[in-house]
PDB file of C-alpha atoms in Angstrom:
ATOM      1  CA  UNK A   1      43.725  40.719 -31.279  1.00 88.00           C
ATOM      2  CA  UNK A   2      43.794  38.743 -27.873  1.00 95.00           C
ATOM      3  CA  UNK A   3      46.755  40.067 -25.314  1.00 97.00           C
ATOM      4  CA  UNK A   4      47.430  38.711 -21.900  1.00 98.00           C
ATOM      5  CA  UNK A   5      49.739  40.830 -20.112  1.00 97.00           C
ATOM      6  CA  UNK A   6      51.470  39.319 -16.870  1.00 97.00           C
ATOM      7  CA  UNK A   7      52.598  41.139 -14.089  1.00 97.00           C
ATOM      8  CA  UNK A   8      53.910  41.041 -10.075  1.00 98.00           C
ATOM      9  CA  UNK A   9      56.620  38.747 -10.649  1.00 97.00           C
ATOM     10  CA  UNK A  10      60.081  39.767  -9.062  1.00 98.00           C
ATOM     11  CA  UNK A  11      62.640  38.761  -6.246  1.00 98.00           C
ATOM     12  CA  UNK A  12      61.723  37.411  -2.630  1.00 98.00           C
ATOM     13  CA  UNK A  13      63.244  35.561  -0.129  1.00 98.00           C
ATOM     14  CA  UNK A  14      62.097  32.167   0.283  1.00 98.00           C
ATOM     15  CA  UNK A  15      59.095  32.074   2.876  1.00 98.00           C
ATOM     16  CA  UNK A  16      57.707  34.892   0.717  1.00 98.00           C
ATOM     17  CA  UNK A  17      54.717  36.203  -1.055  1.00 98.00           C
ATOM     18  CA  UNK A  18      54.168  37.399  -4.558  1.00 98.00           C
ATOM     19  CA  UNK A  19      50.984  38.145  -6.356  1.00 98.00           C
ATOM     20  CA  UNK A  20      50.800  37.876  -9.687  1.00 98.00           C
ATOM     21  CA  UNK A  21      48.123  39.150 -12.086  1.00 98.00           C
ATOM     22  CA  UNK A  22      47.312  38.546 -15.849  1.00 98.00           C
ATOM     23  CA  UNK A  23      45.077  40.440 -17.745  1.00 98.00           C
ATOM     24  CA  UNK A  24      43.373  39.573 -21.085  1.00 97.00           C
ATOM     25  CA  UNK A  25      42.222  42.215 -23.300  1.00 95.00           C
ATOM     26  CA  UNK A  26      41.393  42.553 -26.986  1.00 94.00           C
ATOM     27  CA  UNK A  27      37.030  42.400 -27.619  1.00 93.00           C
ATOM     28  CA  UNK A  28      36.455  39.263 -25.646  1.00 95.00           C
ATOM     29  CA  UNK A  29      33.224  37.718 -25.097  1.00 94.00           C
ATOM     30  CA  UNK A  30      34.283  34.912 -23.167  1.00 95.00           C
ATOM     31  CA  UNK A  31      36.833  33.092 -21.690  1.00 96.00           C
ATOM     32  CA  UNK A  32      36.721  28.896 -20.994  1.00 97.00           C
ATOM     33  CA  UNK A  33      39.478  28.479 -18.853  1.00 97.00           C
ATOM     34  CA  UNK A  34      42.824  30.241 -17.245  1.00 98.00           C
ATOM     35  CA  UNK A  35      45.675  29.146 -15.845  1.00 98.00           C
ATOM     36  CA  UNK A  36      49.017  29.512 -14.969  1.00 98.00           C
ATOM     37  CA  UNK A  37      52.464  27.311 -16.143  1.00 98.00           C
ATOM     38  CA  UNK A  38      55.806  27.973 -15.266  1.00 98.00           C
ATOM     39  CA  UNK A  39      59.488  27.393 -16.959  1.00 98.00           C
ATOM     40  CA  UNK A  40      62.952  26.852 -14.818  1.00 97.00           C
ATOM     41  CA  UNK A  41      66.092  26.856 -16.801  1.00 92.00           C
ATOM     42  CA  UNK A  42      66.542  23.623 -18.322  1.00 94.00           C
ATOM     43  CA  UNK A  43      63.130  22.367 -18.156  1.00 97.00           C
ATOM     44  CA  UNK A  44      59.968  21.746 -19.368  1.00 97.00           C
ATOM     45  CA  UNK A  45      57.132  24.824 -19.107  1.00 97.00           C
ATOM     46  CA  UNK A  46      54.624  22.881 -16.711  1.00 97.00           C
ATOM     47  CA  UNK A  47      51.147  23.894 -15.657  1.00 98.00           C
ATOM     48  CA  UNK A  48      51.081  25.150 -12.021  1.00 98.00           C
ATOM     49  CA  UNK A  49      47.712  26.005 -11.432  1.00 98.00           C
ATOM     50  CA  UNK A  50      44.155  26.450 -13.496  1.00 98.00           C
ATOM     51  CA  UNK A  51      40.836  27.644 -13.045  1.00 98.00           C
ATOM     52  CA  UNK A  52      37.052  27.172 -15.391  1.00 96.00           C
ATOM     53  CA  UNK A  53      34.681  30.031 -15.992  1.00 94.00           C
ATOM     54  CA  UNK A  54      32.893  28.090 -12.721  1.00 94.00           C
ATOM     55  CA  UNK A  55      35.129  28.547 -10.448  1.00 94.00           C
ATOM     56  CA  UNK A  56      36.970  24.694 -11.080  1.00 97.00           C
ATOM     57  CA  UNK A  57      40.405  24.785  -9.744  1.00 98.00           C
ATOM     58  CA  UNK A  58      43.356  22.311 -10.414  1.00 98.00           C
ATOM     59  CA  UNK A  59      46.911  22.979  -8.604  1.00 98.00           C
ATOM     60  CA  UNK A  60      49.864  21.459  -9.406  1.00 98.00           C
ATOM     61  CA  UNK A  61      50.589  19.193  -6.414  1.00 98.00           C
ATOM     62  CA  UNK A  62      53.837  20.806  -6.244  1.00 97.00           C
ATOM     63  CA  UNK A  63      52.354  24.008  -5.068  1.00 98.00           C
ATOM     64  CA  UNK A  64      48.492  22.584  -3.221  1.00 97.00           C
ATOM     65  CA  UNK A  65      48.668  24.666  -0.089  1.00 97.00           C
ATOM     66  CA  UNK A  66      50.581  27.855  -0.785  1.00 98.00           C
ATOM     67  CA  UNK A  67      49.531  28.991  -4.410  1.00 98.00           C
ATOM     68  CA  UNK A  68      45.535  30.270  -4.785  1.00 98.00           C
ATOM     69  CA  UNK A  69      44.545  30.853  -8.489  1.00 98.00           C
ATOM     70  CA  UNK A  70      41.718  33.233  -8.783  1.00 97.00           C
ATOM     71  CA  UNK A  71      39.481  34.917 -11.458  1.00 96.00           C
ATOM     72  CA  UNK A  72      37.027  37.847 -12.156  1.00 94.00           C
ATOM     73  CA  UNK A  73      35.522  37.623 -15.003  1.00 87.00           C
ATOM     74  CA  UNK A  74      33.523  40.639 -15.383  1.00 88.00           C
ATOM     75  CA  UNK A  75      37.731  41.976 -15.812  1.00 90.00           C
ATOM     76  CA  UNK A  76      38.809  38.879 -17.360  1.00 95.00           C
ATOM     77  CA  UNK A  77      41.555  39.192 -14.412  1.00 97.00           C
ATOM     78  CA  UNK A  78      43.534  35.970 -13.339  1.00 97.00           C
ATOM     79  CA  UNK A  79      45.665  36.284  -9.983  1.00 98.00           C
ATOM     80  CA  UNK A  80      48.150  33.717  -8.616  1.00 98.00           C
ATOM     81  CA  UNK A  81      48.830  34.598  -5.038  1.00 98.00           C
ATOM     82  CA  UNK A  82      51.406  32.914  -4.040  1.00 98.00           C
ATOM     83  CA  UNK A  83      52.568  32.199  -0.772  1.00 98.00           C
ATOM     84  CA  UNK A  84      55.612  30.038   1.196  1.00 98.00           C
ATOM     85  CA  UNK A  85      57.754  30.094  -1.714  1.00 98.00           C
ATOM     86  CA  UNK A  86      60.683  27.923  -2.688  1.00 98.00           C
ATOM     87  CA  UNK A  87      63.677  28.604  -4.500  1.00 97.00           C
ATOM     88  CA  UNK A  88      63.045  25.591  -6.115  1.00 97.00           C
ATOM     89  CA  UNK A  89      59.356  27.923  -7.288  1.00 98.00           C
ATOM     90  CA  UNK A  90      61.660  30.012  -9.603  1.00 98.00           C
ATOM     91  CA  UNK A  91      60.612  29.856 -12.797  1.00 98.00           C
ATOM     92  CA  UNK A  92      58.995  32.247 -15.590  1.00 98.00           C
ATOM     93  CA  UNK A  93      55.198  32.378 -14.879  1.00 98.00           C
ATOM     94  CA  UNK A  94      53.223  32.217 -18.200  1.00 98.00           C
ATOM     95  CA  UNK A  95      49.431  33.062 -18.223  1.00 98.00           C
ATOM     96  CA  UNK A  96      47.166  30.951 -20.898  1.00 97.00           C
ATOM     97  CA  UNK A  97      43.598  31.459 -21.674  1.00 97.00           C
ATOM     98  CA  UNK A  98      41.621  28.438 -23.597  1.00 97.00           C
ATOM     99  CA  UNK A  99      38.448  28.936 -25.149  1.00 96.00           C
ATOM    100  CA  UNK A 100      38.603  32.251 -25.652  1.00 96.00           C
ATOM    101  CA  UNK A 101      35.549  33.755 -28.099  1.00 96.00           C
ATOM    102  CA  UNK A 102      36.033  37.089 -29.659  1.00 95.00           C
ATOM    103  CA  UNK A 103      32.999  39.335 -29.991  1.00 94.00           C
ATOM    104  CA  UNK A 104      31.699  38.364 -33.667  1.00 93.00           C
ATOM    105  CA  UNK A 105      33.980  35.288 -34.186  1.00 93.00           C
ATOM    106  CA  UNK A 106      32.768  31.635 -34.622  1.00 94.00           C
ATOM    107  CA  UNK A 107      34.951  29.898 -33.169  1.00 95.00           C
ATOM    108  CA  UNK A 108      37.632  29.929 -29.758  1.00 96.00           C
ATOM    109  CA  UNK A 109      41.494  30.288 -29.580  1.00 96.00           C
ATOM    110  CA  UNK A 110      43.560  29.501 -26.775  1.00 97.00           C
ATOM    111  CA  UNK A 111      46.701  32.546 -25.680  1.00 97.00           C
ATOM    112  CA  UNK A 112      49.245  32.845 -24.119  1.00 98.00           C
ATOM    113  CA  UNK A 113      51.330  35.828 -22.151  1.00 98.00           C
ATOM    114  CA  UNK A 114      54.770  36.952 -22.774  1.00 97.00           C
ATOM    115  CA  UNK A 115      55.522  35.705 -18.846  1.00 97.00           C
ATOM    116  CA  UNK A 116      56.373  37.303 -15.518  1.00 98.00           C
ATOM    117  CA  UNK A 117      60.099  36.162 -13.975  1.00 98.00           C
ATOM    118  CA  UNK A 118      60.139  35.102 -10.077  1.00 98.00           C
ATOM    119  CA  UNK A 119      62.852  34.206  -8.569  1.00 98.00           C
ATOM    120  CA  UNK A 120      62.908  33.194  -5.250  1.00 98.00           C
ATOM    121  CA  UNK A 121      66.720  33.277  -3.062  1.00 98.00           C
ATOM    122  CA  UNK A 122      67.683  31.036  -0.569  1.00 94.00           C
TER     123      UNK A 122
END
């Protein structure tokens, strides 16, 4: 079984930093993509941030500027440092992973974490 476990969210004043991490575990062989989507209360989840086994990012334009998504693979590590935050950047944070081949499977399943609360004061 595929886990991604989510971590580093918490409280910060707004012009702050958090770094967030997600790590998938569970026999992988490979991972397609990763990426990050947040939820605020009373809306839709929506994808902040995203990055390929190549390196390919895609931000949010929301966040272009102050959020870096990055990746090691050899760990199958995903990190979300995120800088200049907004109270309006509070949200749940929600790691996926697409494509994701299990050693010995056939085929690829996509997962998702449990999510990481930030909340961000004015």
């Amino acid at each position: 079984q595929v886990q991604l476990v989510e971590s580093g969210g918490g409280l910060v004043q707004a012009g702050g930093s958090l770094r967030l991490s997600c790590v998938a575990s569970g026999s992988i062989a490979s991972i397609n993509r990763m990426g990050w989507s947040r939820q605020a209360p009373g809306k839709q989840r929506e994808l902040v941030a995203r990055i390929s086994s190549t390196g390919t990012t895609y931000y949010a334009d929301s966040i272009k500027g102050r959020f870096t998504i990055s990746r090691d693979g050899a760990s199958n590590t995903m990190y979300l440092q995120m800088n200049s935050l907004k109270p309006e950047d509070t949200a749940v944070y929600y790691c996926n992973a697409e494509g994701v081949l299990r050693l010995g499977a056939m085929r690829t399943s996509d997962y998702w974490g449990q999510g990481t609360q930030v909340t961000v004061s004015s």
